[in-house]
C-alpha atoms as a PDB file:
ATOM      1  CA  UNK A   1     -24.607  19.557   2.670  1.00  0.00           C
ATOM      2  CA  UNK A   2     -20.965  19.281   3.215  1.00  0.00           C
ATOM      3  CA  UNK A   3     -20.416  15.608   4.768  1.00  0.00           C
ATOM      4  CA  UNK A   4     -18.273  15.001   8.194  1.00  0.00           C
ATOM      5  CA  UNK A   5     -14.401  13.978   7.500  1.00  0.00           C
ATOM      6  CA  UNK A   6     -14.449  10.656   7.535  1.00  0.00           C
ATOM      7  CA  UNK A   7     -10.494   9.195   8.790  1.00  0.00           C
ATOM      8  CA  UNK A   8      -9.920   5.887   9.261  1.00  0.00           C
ATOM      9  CA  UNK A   9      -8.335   4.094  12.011  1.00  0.00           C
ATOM     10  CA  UNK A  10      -4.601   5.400  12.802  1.00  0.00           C
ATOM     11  CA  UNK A  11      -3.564   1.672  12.755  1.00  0.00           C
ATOM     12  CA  UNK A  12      -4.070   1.120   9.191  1.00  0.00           C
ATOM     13  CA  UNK A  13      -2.733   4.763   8.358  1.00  0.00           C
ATOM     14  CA  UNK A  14       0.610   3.757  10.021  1.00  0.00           C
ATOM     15  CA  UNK A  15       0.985   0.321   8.561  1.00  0.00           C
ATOM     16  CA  UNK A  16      -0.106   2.092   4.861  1.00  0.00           C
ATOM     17  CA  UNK A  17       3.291   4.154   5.315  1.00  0.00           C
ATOM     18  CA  UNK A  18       5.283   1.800   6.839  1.00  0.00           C
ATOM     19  CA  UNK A  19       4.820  -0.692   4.015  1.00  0.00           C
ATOM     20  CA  UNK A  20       5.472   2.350   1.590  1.00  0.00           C
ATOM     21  CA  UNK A  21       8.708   3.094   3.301  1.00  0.00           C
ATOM     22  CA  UNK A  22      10.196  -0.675   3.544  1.00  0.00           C
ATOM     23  CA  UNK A  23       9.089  -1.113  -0.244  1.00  0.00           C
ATOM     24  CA  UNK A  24      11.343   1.779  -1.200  1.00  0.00           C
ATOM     25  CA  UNK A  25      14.037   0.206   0.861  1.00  0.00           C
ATOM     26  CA  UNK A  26      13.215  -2.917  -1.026  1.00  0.00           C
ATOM     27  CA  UNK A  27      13.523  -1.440  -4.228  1.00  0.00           C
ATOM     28  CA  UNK A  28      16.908   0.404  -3.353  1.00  0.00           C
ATOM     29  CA  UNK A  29      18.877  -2.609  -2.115  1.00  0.00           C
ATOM     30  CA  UNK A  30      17.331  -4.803  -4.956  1.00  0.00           C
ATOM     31  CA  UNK A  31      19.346  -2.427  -7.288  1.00  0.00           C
ATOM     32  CA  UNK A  32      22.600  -3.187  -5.625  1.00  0.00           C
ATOM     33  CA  UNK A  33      23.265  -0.190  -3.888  1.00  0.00           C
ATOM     34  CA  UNK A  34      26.015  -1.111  -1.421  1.00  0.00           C
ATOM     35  CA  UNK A  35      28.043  -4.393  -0.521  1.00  0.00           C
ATOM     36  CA  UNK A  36      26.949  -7.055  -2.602  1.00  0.00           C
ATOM     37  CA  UNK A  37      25.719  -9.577   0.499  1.00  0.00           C
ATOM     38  CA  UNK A  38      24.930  -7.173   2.475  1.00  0.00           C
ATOM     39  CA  UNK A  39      22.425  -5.108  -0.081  1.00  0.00           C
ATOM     40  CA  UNK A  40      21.011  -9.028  -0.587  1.00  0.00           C
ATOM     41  CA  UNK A  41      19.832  -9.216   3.082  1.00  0.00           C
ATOM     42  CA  UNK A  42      18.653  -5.679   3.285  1.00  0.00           C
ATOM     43  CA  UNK A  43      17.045  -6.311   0.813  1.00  0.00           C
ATOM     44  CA  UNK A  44      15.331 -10.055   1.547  1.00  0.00           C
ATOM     45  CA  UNK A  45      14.256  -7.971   4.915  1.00  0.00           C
ATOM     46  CA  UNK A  46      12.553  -4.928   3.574  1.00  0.00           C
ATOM     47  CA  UNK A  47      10.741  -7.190   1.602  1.00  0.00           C
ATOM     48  CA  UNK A  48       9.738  -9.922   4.656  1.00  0.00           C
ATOM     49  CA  UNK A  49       8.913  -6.480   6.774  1.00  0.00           C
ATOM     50  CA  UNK A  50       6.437  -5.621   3.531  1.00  0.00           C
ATOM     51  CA  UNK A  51       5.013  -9.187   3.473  1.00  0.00           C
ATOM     52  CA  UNK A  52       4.371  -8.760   7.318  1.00  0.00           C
ATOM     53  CA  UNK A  53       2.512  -5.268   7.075  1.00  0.00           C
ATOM     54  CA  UNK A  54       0.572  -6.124   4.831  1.00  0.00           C
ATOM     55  CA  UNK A  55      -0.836  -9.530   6.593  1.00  0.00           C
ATOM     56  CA  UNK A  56      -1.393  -6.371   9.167  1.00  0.00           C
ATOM     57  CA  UNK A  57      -3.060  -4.162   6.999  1.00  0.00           C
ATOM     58  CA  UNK A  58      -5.524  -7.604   5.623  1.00  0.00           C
ATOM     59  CA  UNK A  59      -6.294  -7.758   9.247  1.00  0.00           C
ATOM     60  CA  UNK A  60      -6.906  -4.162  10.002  1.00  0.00           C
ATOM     61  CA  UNK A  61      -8.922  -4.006   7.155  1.00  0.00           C
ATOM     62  CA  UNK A  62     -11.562  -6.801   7.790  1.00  0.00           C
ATOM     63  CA  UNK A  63     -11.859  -5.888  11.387  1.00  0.00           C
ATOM     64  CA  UNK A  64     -12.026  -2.182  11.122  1.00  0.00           C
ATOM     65  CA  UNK A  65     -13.839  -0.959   7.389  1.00  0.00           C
ATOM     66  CA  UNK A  66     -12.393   1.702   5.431  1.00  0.00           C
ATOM     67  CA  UNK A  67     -14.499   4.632   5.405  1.00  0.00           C
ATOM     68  CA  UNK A  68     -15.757   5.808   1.666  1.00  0.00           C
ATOM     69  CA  UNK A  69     -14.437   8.661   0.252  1.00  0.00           C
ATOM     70  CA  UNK A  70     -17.360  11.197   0.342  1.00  0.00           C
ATOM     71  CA  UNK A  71     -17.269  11.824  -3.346  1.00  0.00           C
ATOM     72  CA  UNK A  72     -19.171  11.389  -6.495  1.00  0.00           C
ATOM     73  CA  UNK A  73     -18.308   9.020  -9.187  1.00  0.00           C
ATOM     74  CA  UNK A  74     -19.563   6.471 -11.085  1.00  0.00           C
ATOM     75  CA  UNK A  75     -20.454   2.739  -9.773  1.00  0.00           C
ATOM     76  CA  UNK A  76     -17.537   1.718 -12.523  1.00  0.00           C
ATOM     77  CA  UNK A  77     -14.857   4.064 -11.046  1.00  0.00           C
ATOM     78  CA  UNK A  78     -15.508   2.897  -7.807  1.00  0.00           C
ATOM     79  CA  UNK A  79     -15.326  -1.089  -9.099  1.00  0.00           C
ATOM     80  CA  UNK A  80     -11.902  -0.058 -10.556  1.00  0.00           C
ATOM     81  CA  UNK A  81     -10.682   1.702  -7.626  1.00  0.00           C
ATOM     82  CA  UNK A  82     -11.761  -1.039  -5.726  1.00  0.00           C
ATOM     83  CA  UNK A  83     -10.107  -3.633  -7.907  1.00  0.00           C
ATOM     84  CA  UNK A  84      -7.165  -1.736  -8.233  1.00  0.00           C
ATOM     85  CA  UNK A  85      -6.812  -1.563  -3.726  1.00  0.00           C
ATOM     86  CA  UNK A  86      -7.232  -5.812  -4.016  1.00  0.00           C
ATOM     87  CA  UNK A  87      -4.530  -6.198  -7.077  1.00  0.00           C
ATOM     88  CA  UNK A  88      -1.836  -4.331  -5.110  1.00  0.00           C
ATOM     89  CA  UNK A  89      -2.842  -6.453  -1.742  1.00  0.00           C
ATOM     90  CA  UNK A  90      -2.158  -9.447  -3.473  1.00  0.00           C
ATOM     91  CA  UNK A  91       0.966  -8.010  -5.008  1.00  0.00           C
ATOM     92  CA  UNK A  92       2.501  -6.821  -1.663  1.00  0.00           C
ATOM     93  CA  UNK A  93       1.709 -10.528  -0.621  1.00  0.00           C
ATOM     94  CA  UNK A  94       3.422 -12.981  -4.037  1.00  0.00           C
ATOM     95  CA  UNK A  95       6.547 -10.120  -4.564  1.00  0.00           C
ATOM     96  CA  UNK A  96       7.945 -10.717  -1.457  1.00  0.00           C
ATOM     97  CA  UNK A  97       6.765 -14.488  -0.779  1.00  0.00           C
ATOM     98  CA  UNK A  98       8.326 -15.041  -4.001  1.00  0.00           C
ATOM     99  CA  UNK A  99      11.549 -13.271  -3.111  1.00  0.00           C
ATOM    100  CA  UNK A 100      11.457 -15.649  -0.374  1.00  0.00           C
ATOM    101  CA  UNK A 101      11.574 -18.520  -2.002  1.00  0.00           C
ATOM    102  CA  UNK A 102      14.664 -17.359  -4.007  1.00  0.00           C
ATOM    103  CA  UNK A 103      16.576 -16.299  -0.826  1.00  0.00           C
ATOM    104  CA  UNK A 104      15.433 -19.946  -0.057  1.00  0.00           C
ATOM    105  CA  UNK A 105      16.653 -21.619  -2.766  1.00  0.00           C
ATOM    106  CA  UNK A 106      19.875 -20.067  -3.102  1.00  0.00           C
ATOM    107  CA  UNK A 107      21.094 -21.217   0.668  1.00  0.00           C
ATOM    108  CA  UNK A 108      21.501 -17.362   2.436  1.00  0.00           C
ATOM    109  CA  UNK A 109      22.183 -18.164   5.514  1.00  0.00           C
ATOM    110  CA  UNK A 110      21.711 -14.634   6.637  1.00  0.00           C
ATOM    111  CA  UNK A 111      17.465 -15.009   5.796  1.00  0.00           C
ATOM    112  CA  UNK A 112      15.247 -16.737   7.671  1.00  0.00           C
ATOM    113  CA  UNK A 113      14.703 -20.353   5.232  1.00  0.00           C
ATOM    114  CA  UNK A 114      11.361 -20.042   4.298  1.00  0.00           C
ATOM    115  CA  UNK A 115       9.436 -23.396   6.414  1.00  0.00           C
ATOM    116  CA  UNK A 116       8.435 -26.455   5.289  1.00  0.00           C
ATOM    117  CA  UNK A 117       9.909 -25.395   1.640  1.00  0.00           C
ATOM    118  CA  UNK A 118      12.414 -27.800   0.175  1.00  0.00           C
ATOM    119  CA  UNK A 119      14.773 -26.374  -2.030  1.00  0.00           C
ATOM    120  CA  UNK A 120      13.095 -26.586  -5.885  1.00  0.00           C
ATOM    121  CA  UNK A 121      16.160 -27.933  -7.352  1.00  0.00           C
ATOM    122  CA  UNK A 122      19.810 -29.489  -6.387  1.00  0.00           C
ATOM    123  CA  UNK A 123      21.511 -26.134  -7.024  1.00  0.00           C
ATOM    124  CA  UNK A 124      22.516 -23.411  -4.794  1.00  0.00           C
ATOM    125  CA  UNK A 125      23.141 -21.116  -8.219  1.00  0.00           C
ATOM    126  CA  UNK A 126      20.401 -18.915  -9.224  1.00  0.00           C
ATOM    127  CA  UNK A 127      21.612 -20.485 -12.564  1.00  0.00           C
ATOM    128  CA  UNK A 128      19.640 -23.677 -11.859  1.00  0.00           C
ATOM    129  CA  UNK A 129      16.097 -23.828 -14.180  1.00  0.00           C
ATOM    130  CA  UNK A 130      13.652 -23.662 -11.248  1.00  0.00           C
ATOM    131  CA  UNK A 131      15.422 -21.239  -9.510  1.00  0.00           C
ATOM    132  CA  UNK A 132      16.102 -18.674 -12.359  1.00  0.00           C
ATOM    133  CA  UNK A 133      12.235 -19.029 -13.048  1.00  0.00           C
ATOM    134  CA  UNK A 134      10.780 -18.149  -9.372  1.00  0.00           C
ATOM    135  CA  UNK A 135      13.600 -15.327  -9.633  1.00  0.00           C
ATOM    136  CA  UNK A 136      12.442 -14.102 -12.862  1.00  0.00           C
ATOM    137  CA  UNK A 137       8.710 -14.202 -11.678  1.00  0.00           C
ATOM    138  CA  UNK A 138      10.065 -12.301  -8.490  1.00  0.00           C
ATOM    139  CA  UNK A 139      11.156  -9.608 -11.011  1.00  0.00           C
ATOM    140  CA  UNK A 140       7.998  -9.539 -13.100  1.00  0.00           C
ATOM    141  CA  UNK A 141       5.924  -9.080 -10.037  1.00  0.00           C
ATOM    142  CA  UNK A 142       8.129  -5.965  -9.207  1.00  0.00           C
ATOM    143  CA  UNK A 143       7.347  -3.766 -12.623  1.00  0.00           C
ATOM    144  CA  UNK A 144       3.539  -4.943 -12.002  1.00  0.00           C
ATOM    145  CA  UNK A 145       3.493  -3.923  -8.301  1.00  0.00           C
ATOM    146  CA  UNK A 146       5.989  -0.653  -9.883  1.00  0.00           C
ATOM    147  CA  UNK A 147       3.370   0.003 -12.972  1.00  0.00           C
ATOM    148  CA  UNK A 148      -0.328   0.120 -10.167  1.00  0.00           C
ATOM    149  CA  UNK A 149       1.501   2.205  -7.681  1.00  0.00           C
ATOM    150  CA  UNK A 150       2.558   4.362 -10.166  1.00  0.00           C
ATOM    151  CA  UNK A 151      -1.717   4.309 -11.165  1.00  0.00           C
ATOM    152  CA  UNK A 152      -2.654   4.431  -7.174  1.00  0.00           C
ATOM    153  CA  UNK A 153      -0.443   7.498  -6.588  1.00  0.00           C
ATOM    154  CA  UNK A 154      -1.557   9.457  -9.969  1.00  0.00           C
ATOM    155  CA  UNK A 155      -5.100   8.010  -9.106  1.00  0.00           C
ATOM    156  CA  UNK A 156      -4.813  10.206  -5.444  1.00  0.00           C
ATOM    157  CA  UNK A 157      -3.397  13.069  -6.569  1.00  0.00           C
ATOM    158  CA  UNK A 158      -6.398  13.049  -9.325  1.00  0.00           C
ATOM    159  CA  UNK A 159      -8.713  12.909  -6.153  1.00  0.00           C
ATOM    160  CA  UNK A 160      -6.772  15.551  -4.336  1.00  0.00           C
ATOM    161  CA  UNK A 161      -5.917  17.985  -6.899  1.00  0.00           C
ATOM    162  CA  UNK A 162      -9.190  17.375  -9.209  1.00  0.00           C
ATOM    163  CA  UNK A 163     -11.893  16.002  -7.974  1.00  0.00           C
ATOM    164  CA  UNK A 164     -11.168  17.930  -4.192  1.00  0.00           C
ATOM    165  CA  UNK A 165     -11.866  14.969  -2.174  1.00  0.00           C
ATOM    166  CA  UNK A 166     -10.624  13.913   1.110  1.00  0.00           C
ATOM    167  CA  UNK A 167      -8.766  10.712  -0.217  1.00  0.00           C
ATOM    168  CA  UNK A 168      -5.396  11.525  -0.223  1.00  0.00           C
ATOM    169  CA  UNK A 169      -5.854  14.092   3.417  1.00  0.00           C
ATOM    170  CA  UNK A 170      -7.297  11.317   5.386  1.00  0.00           C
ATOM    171  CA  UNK A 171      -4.194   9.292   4.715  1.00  0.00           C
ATOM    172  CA  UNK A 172      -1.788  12.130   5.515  1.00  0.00           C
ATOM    173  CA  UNK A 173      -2.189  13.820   8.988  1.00  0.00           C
ATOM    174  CA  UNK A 174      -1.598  17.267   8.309  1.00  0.00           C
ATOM    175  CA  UNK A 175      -3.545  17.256   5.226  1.00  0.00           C
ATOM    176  CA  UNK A 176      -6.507  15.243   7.548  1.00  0.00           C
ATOM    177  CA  UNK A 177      -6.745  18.127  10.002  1.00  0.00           C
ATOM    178  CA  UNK A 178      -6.939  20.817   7.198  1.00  0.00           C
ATOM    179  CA  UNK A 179      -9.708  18.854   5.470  1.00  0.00           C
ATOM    180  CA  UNK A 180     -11.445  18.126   8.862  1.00  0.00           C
ATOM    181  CA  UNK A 181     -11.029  21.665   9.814  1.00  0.00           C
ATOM    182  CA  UNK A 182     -12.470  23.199   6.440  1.00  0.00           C
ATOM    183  CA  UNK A 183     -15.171  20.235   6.537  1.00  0.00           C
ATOM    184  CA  UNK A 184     -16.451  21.828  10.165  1.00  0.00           C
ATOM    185  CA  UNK A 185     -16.281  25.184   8.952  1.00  0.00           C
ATOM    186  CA  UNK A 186     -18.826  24.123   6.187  1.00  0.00           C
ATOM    187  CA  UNK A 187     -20.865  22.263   8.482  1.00  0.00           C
ATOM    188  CA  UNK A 188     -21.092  25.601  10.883  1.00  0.00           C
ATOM    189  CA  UNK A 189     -21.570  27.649   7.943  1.00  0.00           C
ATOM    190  CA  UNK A 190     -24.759  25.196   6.326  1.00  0.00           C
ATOM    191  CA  UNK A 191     -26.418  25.342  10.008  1.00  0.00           C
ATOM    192  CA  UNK A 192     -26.044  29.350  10.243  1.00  0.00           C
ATOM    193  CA  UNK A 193     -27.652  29.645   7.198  1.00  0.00           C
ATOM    194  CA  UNK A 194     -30.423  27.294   8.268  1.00  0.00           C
ATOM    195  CA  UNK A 195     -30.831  29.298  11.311  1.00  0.00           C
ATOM    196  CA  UNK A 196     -30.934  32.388   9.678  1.00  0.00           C
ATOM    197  CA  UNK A 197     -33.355  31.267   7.310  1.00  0.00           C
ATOM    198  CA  UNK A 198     -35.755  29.956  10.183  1.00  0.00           C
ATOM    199  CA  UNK A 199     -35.409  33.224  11.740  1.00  0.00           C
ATOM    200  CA  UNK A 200     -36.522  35.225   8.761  1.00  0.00           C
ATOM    201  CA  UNK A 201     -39.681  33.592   8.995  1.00  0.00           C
END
């Protein structure tokens, strides 16, 4: 029996593409692309906009459940799927905290000064020990967050593409309504045939 579409709440859906699209605006500044300050700030407030969503998406998450994806696989896939959805929350949480504390540290004026954080060391330079280390872990927590996105978006197109699941539809509208549409069509067709069978008898 084919199962009902199962989409969760248009909240978290909204939040899931909003923090997509300010971490590619994080990631675009971070390289420099425009005025040196100004690709700084754009930057420090992609990242703060990312660190907000996602204390929004925690929130959604524990109030409203996500709904399983109605497909097979083993109770190890699942763990690592699982793991894999906790690893990038907490990633989406220390990148940009940590970028925080640099913009901190450094004295922009133009970011909000992280509270009750004193400056780690007696430099404005990003030269200065402490500083170039939070910086440097910044950076290292950007290839990790990079290297599992890269895994969560090869791991939905798997589902999508292979396996057939509703995965990657339920988190894109369009795709939703065609899955929810061919998932009521196989509902219909599973109850004709049970009618038809009762009526043969």
């Amino acid at each position: 029996m084919i199962e009902p579409f199962k989409r969760p709440n248009i909240a978290s859906v909204i939040a899931h593409w909003a923090a997509a699209l300010a971490m590619i605006l994080a990631l675009y500044f971070g390289y420099g692309n425009g005025p040196r300050q100004e690709a700084f700030v754009a930057h420090a407030y992609a990242g703060l906009t990312v660190l907000g969503l996602v204390v929004v998406r925690l929130f959604l998450r524990t109030l409203l459940p996500w709904p399983e994806v109605e497909s097979g696989g083993s109770r190890i896939s699942r763990l690592v799927a699982e793991s894999t959805h906790w690893t990038l929350y907490a990633l989406m949480l220390l990148t940009p905290l940590t970028g925080w504390i640099v913009a901190s540290e450094v004295g922009c004026t133009a970011v909000p000064r992280l509270p009750n954080i004193d400056r780690l060391g007696s430099s404005f330079s990003i030269g200065h020990p402490v500083s170039a280390m939070t910086y440097h872990v910044h950076v290292f927590l950007i290839w990790s967050l990079l290297a599992l996105i890269s895994l969560h978006v090869t791991a939905a197109l798997f589902h999508h593409f292979v396996l057939r699941d509703t995965m990657l539809a339920r988190m894109i509208p369009v795709l939703g309504q065609r899955a929810g549409s061919v998932s009521d069509h196989g509902r219909r067709s599973h109850d004709n045939q049970n009618h038809c069978r009762s009526g043969t008898r």
